[in-house]
C-alpha cells in the first residue's frame, strides 16, 4: 500500500460524511456575466439575489473599458511582487483613491481582503499586545489573528457589555486593538461603531474595521461605517475588498494611519511574498473610485431598492432581521425549509441561497437576499411575488 491509497480512502470517507450531513457544496455554473439577470449552464435564466454585487458594477461598461485600455497601455501581468518590480503608477493612484474614499492617510493593496486581513496583525502586534475580536468576524480575520502572537480576547457579536468586560481584562497589555466587521454578513447588522469608539476611548484601544460588506453600501454616500457613525479619520485601520461592491473582480486593501500602512509595506507577508494585482484590475479600480466621486446615484438607488424590498417583504408577512445594510435575512428557522424554499424560488427564476447550521446558529436557518443597485423595480417585484407565492405554499406566511 502506498501512502496515497490510504489517504485517498480517508478523504473519500470524509467527503461522504460531508455529503451525508447535507453540507456538501455544489456549485451552480453561470454562463453569462455576473449581473441582476444571469444565465445558468442548464439554460435557465434567473434574477440574481445572492451576489455581493451591491452597486451593480460587476458588468459595468466603464470599468470594462478602463480594464481593456490598461491592458493595452500597461500590459497583462506584473510578474513581480510590489517591492521588487511590481509597482506601476496605477497601483499608487489606486492606493491614493482608496485613502481619498475612506478619508484615511494611506493605503496598501493586496490580492484579496483575505490577504489584507491575513497580513495585518502579525507585523503590528506581538505577545505583549491584545486583540479583542467580535465573535462573528470573518474567517480571514480569525486566520489573521491566529498568525499573530498577541493575546486574544473575544466578545459576543456586537455585545458592548461583553466588549467592555474584555477591554477591562486586557488592560495589562501594551497595545489593544478592537477588531470588527463593519456589516456582519449573515444578519446584515452593522457593528455599533459609535459605542465601540466610546469604549476604545475609555479603555485606551485602537480600532480596526473590515468594511468588505459595508463599503459602497453603508452611509449616505457609501463610505462605510465610519460615515454612518461620523467617525471618518478616527479609526486606525480599515480593511476592504474590491471583490464586492467595488466591481467585484478581485483585490483587497488596508487603509488607515500612515505609519501603520508603512509598516505593513515593510513586514506584511501576503504583500511581500505575493504578486501585484494586474494593471487591468488596478485601472478599473481607479475608474470605480472616479465613479464614486462623480455621483451618488448608485448608492441612492441601492438604498431605495433595499427599503422598498424590506418594506414589501414585511408587509407580505415575512420575518426579516433588522438590517442597516443591503443584506436582508428572511428568517425561516428550519434548515430543510430554507433549502426547499430556495429550490422552489429558483424554479420561479429567483436565485437565492438558504443558510443553516453550522453557517448560522442552529434553528436560525434563513434565506439571505442581497439587494443591488443593478436591480430594477420589476426585478424586485418579481422576487417579492415569488417569495410570497412560495411562502404561502410552504406555510411560511398566511
Ligand atoms: C468577503 C470578505 C472578505 C474577503 O474578501 P476577498 O477580497 O474576497 O478575499 C474579508 N472580510 C469580509 C468581512 C468579507 O465579507
Coordinates of C-alpha atoms and ligand atoms in Angstrom, one line a residue:
X1 CA 0.0 0.0 0.0
X2 CA 1.3 3.4 -0.8
X3 CA 0.6 6.4 1.3
X4 CA -1.8 8.0 -1.1
X5 CA -4.1 4.9 -1.3
X6 CA -4.7 5.1 2.4
X7 CA -5.0 8.9 2.3
X8 CA -7.5 8.6 -0.6
X9 CA -9.7 6.2 1.4
X10 CA -9.6 8.7 4.3
X11 CA -10.6 11.6 2.0
X12 CA -13.4 9.6 0.4
X13 CA -14.8 8.8 3.8
X14 CA -14.6 12.4 5.0
X15 CA -16.3 13.6 1.7
X16 CA -19.0 11.0 2.1
X17 CA -19.5 12.3 5.7
X18 CA -19.9 15.9 4.3
X19 CA -22.4 14.6 1.7
X20 CA -24.5 12.7 4.2
X21 CA -24.6 15.6 6.6
X22 CA -26.1 17.6 3.7
X23 CA -23.2 20.0 3.9
X24 CA -21.6 19.3 0.5
X25 CA -21.2 22.5 -1.5
X26 CA -22.3 22.1 -5.1
X27 CA -21.5 25.0 -7.5
X28 CA -24.0 26.3 -10.0
X29 CA -22.4 27.3 -13.3
X30 CA -23.2 30.7 -14.8
X31 CA -22.6 31.2 -18.5
X32 CA -23.3 34.9 -18.6
X33 CA -21.6 37.9 -17.0
X34 CA -22.5 38.4 -13.3
X35 CA -25.4 40.8 -13.0
X36 CA -29.0 41.3 -11.9
X37 CA -30.1 38.7 -14.5
X38 CA -27.9 35.7 -15.2
X39 CA -28.0 32.6 -17.4
X40 CA -27.1 29.2 -15.9
X41 CA -25.4 26.3 -17.7
X42 CA -28.8 24.5 -17.5
X43 CA -30.1 27.1 -19.9
X44 CA -32.2 28.7 -17.1
X45 CA -32.4 32.5 -16.7
X46 CA -32.6 33.7 -13.2
X47 CA -32.7 37.0 -11.3
X48 CA -29.6 37.0 -9.0
X49 CA -30.3 38.0 -5.4
X50 CA -27.2 36.3 -3.9
X51 CA -24.2 38.2 -5.3
X52 CA -22.2 40.8 -3.4
X53 CA -22.7 43.0 -6.5
X54 CA -24.3 45.7 -4.3
X55 CA -23.7 48.6 -6.7
X56 CA -24.3 46.6 -9.8
X57 CA -20.8 47.3 -11.1
X58 CA -19.8 43.7 -12.0
X59 CA -20.6 44.2 -15.6
X60 CA -20.2 48.0 -15.7
X61 CA -19.2 49.2 -19.2
X62 CA -16.9 52.0 -17.9
X63 CA -14.9 49.5 -15.8
X64 CA -14.6 47.0 -18.6
X65 CA -13.4 49.8 -20.9
X66 CA -10.9 51.0 -18.3
X67 CA -9.6 47.4 -17.9
X68 CA -9.2 47.0 -21.6
X69 CA -7.3 50.2 -22.0
X70 CA -4.9 49.4 -19.2
X71 CA -4.1 46.0 -20.9
X72 CA -3.1 48.0 -24.0
X73 CA -1.1 50.6 -22.1
X74 CA 0.3 48.7 -19.2
X75 CA 0.2 45.0 -20.3
X76 CA -1.3 41.9 -18.8
X77 CA 0.6 40.9 -15.7
X78 CA 3.2 42.3 -13.3
X79 CA 5.3 39.1 -12.8
X80 CA 6.5 40.5 -9.6
X81 CA 5.7 41.4 -6.0
X82 CA 5.4 45.2 -5.4
X83 CA 8.8 45.9 -3.8
X84 CA 10.9 44.2 -6.5
X85 CA 9.4 45.4 -9.8
X86 CA 5.6 45.2 -9.4
X87 CA 4.6 48.8 -8.7
X88 CA 3.1 50.8 -11.6
X89 CA 1.8 54.4 -11.4
X90 CA -1.6 52.8 -11.5
X91 CA -1.0 51.0 -8.2
X92 CA 0.0 54.2 -6.5
X93 CA -3.1 56.0 -8.0
X94 CA -5.4 53.3 -6.8
X95 CA -4.0 53.4 -3.3
X96 CA -4.5 57.2 -3.2
X97 CA -8.0 56.8 -4.4
X98 CA -8.9 54.3 -1.7
X99 CA -7.5 56.7 1.0
X100 CA -9.5 59.5 -0.5
X101 CA -12.7 57.5 -0.4
X102 CA -12.3 56.5 3.2
X103 CA -10.8 59.8 4.4
X104 CA -7.6 58.0 5.6
X105 CA -3.9 58.8 5.3
X106 CA -2.6 55.9 3.1
X107 CA -3.5 52.5 1.7
X108 CA -1.8 49.3 0.7
X109 CA -3.1 46.8 -1.9
X110 CA -3.4 43.0 -1.6
X111 CA -4.5 40.3 -3.9
X112 CA -7.6 40.0 -1.8
X113 CA -9.1 41.2 1.5
X114 CA -8.4 37.7 2.8
X115 CA -4.7 38.5 2.4
X116 CA -5.2 42.0 3.8
X117 CA -6.7 40.5 7.0
X118 CA -4.1 37.7 7.0
X119 CA -1.3 40.2 6.9
X120 CA -2.4 43.0 9.1
X121 CA -2.0 41.7 12.7
X122 CA 1.4 39.8 12.8
X123 CA 3.5 42.8 11.6
X124 CA 1.9 45.2 14.1
X125 CA 1.4 43.4 17.3
X126 CA 3.2 40.8 19.4
X127 CA 2.8 38.8 22.7
X128 CA 2.7 42.0 24.8
X129 CA -0.4 43.2 23.0
X130 CA -4.1 42.3 22.9
X131 CA -6.6 41.7 20.0
X132 CA -10.2 42.0 21.0
X133 CA -12.3 40.4 18.3
X134 CA -16.1 40.1 17.6
X135 CA -17.2 36.5 17.7
X136 CA -18.8 36.8 14.3
X137 CA -15.8 38.3 12.5
X138 CA -15.0 36.9 9.0
X139 CA -12.8 33.8 8.7
X140 CA -9.9 35.8 7.3
X141 CA -9.8 37.9 10.4
X142 CA -9.8 34.8 12.6
X143 CA -7.0 33.3 10.5
X144 CA -5.0 36.6 10.6
X145 CA -5.3 36.8 14.4
X146 CA -4.1 33.2 14.6
X147 CA -0.9 34.2 12.8
X148 CA -0.2 36.9 15.4
X149 CA 1.2 36.3 18.9
X150 CA -1.0 38.9 20.6
X151 CA -3.2 37.7 23.5
X152 CA -6.7 37.1 22.1
X153 CA -10.0 38.2 23.6
X154 CA -13.4 37.5 22.0
X155 CA -16.7 39.3 22.6
X156 CA -20.2 38.2 21.7
X157 CA -21.4 39.7 18.4
X158 CA -21.9 43.5 18.8
X159 CA -22.3 43.0 22.5
X160 CA -20.9 46.1 24.1
X161 CA -21.2 44.9 27.7
X162 CA -19.1 42.0 26.7
X163 CA -16.6 44.2 24.8
X164 CA -16.2 46.4 27.9
X165 CA -15.6 43.3 30.0
X166 CA -12.9 42.1 27.6
X167 CA -11.3 45.5 27.5
X168 CA -11.0 45.5 31.2
X169 CA -9.4 42.1 31.1
X170 CA -6.9 43.4 28.5
X171 CA -5.7 46.4 30.5
X172 CA -2.3 45.0 31.3
X173 CA -1.3 44.5 27.7
X174 CA 0.8 47.1 26.0
X175 CA -1.4 47.9 22.9
X176 CA -5.1 47.0 22.5
X177 CA -6.8 46.6 19.1
X178 CA -10.6 46.1 18.8
X179 CA -11.4 44.3 15.6
X180 CA -14.9 44.1 13.9
X181 CA -16.6 43.5 10.6
X182 CA -18.5 46.6 9.6
X183 CA -21.5 44.6 8.5
X184 CA -22.0 41.0 9.6
X185 CA -22.8 39.0 6.5
X186 CA -25.4 36.6 7.8
X187 CA -27.7 39.1 9.6
X188 CA -26.8 42.3 7.8
X189 CA -26.4 44.2 11.1
X190 CA -23.9 47.0 11.3
X191 CA -21.3 47.0 14.0
X192 CA -22.2 49.6 16.7
X193 CA -19.1 51.8 15.8
X194 CA -20.2 54.7 17.9
X195 CA -20.2 52.6 21.1
X196 CA -17.1 50.8 20.0
X197 CA -15.4 54.1 19.6
X198 CA -16.5 55.3 23.0
X199 CA -15.2 52.1 24.7
X200 CA -12.0 52.4 22.7
X201 CA -11.5 55.9 24.1
X202 CA -12.4 54.9 27.7
X203 CA -10.2 51.9 27.8
X204 CA -7.4 53.2 25.5
X205 CA -7.7 50.9 22.5
X206 CA -7.3 51.2 18.7
X207 CA -10.0 50.1 16.2
X208 CA -9.9 48.0 13.0
X209 CA -13.0 47.6 10.9
X210 CA -13.4 45.3 7.9
X211 CA -15.7 47.2 5.5
X212 CA -16.0 44.4 2.9
X213 CA -19.8 44.2 3.1
X214 CA -20.3 47.9 4.1
X215 CA -18.1 49.9 1.7
X216 CA -20.1 51.2 -1.1
X217 CA -23.3 50.3 0.8
X218 CA -23.5 51.8 4.3
X219 CA -23.7 55.5 4.9
X220 CA -25.4 58.1 2.7
X221 CA -22.5 58.1 0.2
X222 CA -21.5 54.5 0.8
X223 CA -18.3 55.4 2.6
X224 CA -19.0 52.7 5.1
X225 CA -19.5 52.5 8.8
X226 CA -17.2 55.4 9.6
X227 CA -19.5 57.6 7.5
X228 CA -22.6 56.2 9.1
X229 CA -21.3 56.9 12.6
X230 CA -19.5 60.1 11.8
X231 CA -16.1 58.6 12.6
X232 CA -14.2 59.4 9.4
X233 CA -10.5 59.5 10.0
X234 CA -10.9 58.3 13.6
X235 CA -10.4 54.6 13.1
X236 CA -6.8 53.4 12.9
X237 CA -7.3 50.6 10.4
X238 CA -9.9 49.8 7.7
X239 CA -9.7 46.7 5.5
X240 CA -11.8 46.0 2.5
X241 CA -12.2 44.3 -0.8
X242 CA -12.5 45.2 -4.5
X243 CA -14.4 41.9 -4.9
X244 CA -17.9 43.0 -3.7
X245 CA -19.4 46.5 -4.2
X246 CA -16.4 47.9 -6.0
X247 CA -16.7 46.0 -9.3
X248 CA -16.5 42.5 -7.9
X249 CA -13.3 41.4 -9.6
X250 CA -10.5 40.8 -7.1
X251 CA -8.2 42.7 -4.8
X252 CA -8.1 43.9 -1.2
X253 CA -6.7 46.7 0.8
X254 CA -5.8 48.0 4.1
X255 CA -6.2 51.8 4.6
X256 CA -5.6 54.0 7.7
X257 CA -2.8 55.7 9.6
X258 CA 0.3 56.4 7.6
X259 CA 2.8 54.6 9.9
X260 CA 0.6 51.5 10.1
X261 CA 0.5 51.3 6.3
X262 CA 4.2 52.0 6.1
X263 CA 5.0 49.1 8.5
X264 CA 2.7 46.8 6.5
X265 CA 4.7 47.6 3.4
X266 CA 7.8 46.6 5.2
X267 CA 6.6 43.5 7.0
X268 CA 3.2 42.2 5.8
X269 CA 3.8 38.7 4.4
X270 CA 0.9 38.4 1.9
X271 CA 2.1 41.8 0.5
X272 CA 5.8 41.0 0.4
X273 CA 5.5 37.4 -0.9
X274 CA 2.6 37.5 -3.3
X275 CA 2.1 39.0 -6.8
X276 CA 0.9 42.5 -7.6
X277 CA -2.6 42.9 -8.8
X278 CA -2.7 43.2 -12.6
X279 CA -3.0 46.5 -14.5
X280 CA -6.5 45.9 -15.8
X281 CA -7.9 45.3 -12.3
X282 CA -6.0 48.3 -10.9
X283 CA -7.1 50.7 -13.6
X284 CA -10.7 49.5 -13.3
X285 CA -10.4 50.2 -9.6
X286 CA -9.3 53.7 -10.2
X287 CA -12.2 54.2 -12.6
X288 CA -14.5 52.8 -10.0
X289 CA -13.5 55.4 -7.4
X290 CA -13.9 58.1 -10.0
X291 CA -17.5 57.0 -10.4
X292 CA -17.9 57.1 -6.6
X293 CA -16.6 60.7 -6.6
X294 CA -18.7 61.7 -9.6
X295 CA -22.1 60.6 -8.5
X296 CA -24.2 59.2 -5.6
X297 CA -26.8 57.6 -8.0
X298 CA -25.8 54.0 -7.3
X299 CA -25.9 54.4 -3.5
X300 CA -29.2 56.3 -3.7
X301 CA -30.7 53.5 -5.9
X302 CA -29.3 50.8 -3.7
X303 CA -30.8 52.4 -0.5
X304 CA -34.2 52.9 -2.2
X305 CA -34.2 49.4 -3.5
X306 CA -33.4 47.9 -0.1
X307 CA -36.0 50.0 1.7
X308 CA -38.6 49.0 -0.9
X309 CA -37.8 45.3 -0.7
X310 CA -37.7 45.1 3.1
X311 CA -41.0 47.0 3.4
X312 CA -42.8 44.9 0.9
X313 CA -41.5 41.6 2.3
X314 CA -42.5 42.7 5.8
X315 CA -46.0 43.7 4.5
X316 CA -46.2 40.2 3.0
X317 CA -45.7 38.8 6.4
X318 CA -42.1 37.6 6.3
X319 CA -39.9 37.7 9.3
X320 CA -36.9 39.9 8.3
X321 CA -33.9 40.5 10.5
X322 CA -33.4 44.3 11.2
X323 CA -30.8 45.4 8.6
X324 CA -28.8 48.5 8.1
X325 CA -27.0 47.1 5.0
X326 CA -28.3 45.6 1.8
X327 CA -28.3 42.1 3.3
X328 CA -31.8 41.0 4.0
X329 CA -32.1 37.8 6.1
X330 CA -35.5 36.2 5.6
X331 CA -35.9 34.0 8.7
X332 CA -37.3 30.5 8.3
X333 CA -35.6 28.9 11.3
X334 CA -35.9 25.3 9.9
X335 CA -32.9 24.1 7.9
X336 CA -34.8 21.9 5.4
X337 CA -37.4 24.6 4.8
X338 CA -34.6 27.0 3.9
X339 CA -33.3 24.6 1.2
X340 CA -36.8 23.7 -0.1
X341 CA -37.8 27.3 -0.3
X342 CA -34.5 28.3 -2.2
X343 CA -35.0 25.4 -4.6
X344 CA -38.7 26.5 -5.3
X345 CA -37.6 30.1 -5.8
X346 CA -35.0 29.0 -8.3
X347 CA -37.8 27.2 -10.2
X348 CA -39.5 30.5 -10.3
X349 CA -36.4 32.2 -11.6
X350 CA -35.1 33.8 -8.4
X351 CA -31.6 32.8 -7.4
X352 CA -31.1 33.0 -3.6
X353 CA -29.2 30.8 -1.1
X354 CA -30.6 29.2 2.1
X355 CA -28.2 29.1 5.0
X356 CA -28.4 26.8 8.0
X357 CA -26.2 25.3 10.8
X358 CA -23.2 25.5 11.0
X359 CA -23.1 28.6 8.8
X360 CA -25.7 30.2 11.1
X361 CA -26.8 29.1 14.6
X362 CA -28.9 26.0 15.0
X363 CA -32.6 26.7 14.4
X364 CA -31.9 30.0 12.8
X365 CA -32.0 28.9 9.2
X366 CA -32.7 31.6 6.7
X367 CA -32.6 32.8 3.1
X368 CA -30.2 35.6 2.6
X369 CA -31.3 38.1 0.0
X370 CA -28.8 40.6 -1.3
X371 CA -30.1 43.8 -2.9
X372 CA -28.3 45.6 -5.7
X373 CA -28.4 48.9 -7.4
X374 CA -28.4 46.7 -10.5
X375 CA -31.9 45.5 -9.7
X376 CA -34.8 47.4 -11.3
X377 CA -38.1 47.7 -9.7
X378 CA -39.6 45.0 -11.9
X379 CA -36.8 42.6 -10.6
X380 CA -37.6 43.4 -7.0
X381 CA -41.3 42.9 -7.7
X382 CA -40.7 39.5 -9.3
X383 CA -38.7 38.5 -6.3
X384 CA -41.3 39.6 -3.8
X385 CA -44.1 37.9 -5.8
X386 CA -42.1 34.6 -6.0
X387 CA -41.3 34.8 -2.3
X388 CA -45.0 35.4 -1.4
X389 CA -46.3 32.6 -3.6
X390 CA -43.6 30.1 -2.3
X391 CA -44.0 31.3 1.2
X392 CA -47.8 30.6 1.1
X393 CA -47.2 27.2 -0.5
X394 CA -44.8 26.2 2.2
X395 CA -46.8 27.7 5.1
X396 CA -44.2 30.3 5.9
X397 CA -46.8 33.1 5.6
X398 CA -50.6 33.1 5.5
Ligands
LIG1 C1 -15.7 38.8 1.5 C2 -15.0 39.2 2.8 C3 -13.6 39.1 2.9 C4 -12.8 38.5 1.8 O1 -12.6 39.4 0.7 P1 -11.9 38.9 -0.6 O2 -11.3 40.1 -1.2 O3 -12.9 38.1 -1.4 O4 -10.8 38.0 -0.1 C5 -13.0 39.6 4.0 N1 -13.7 40.1 5.0 C6 -15.0 40.2 5.0 C7 -15.8 40.8 6.1 C8 -15.7 39.7 3.9 O5 -17.1 39.8 3.8

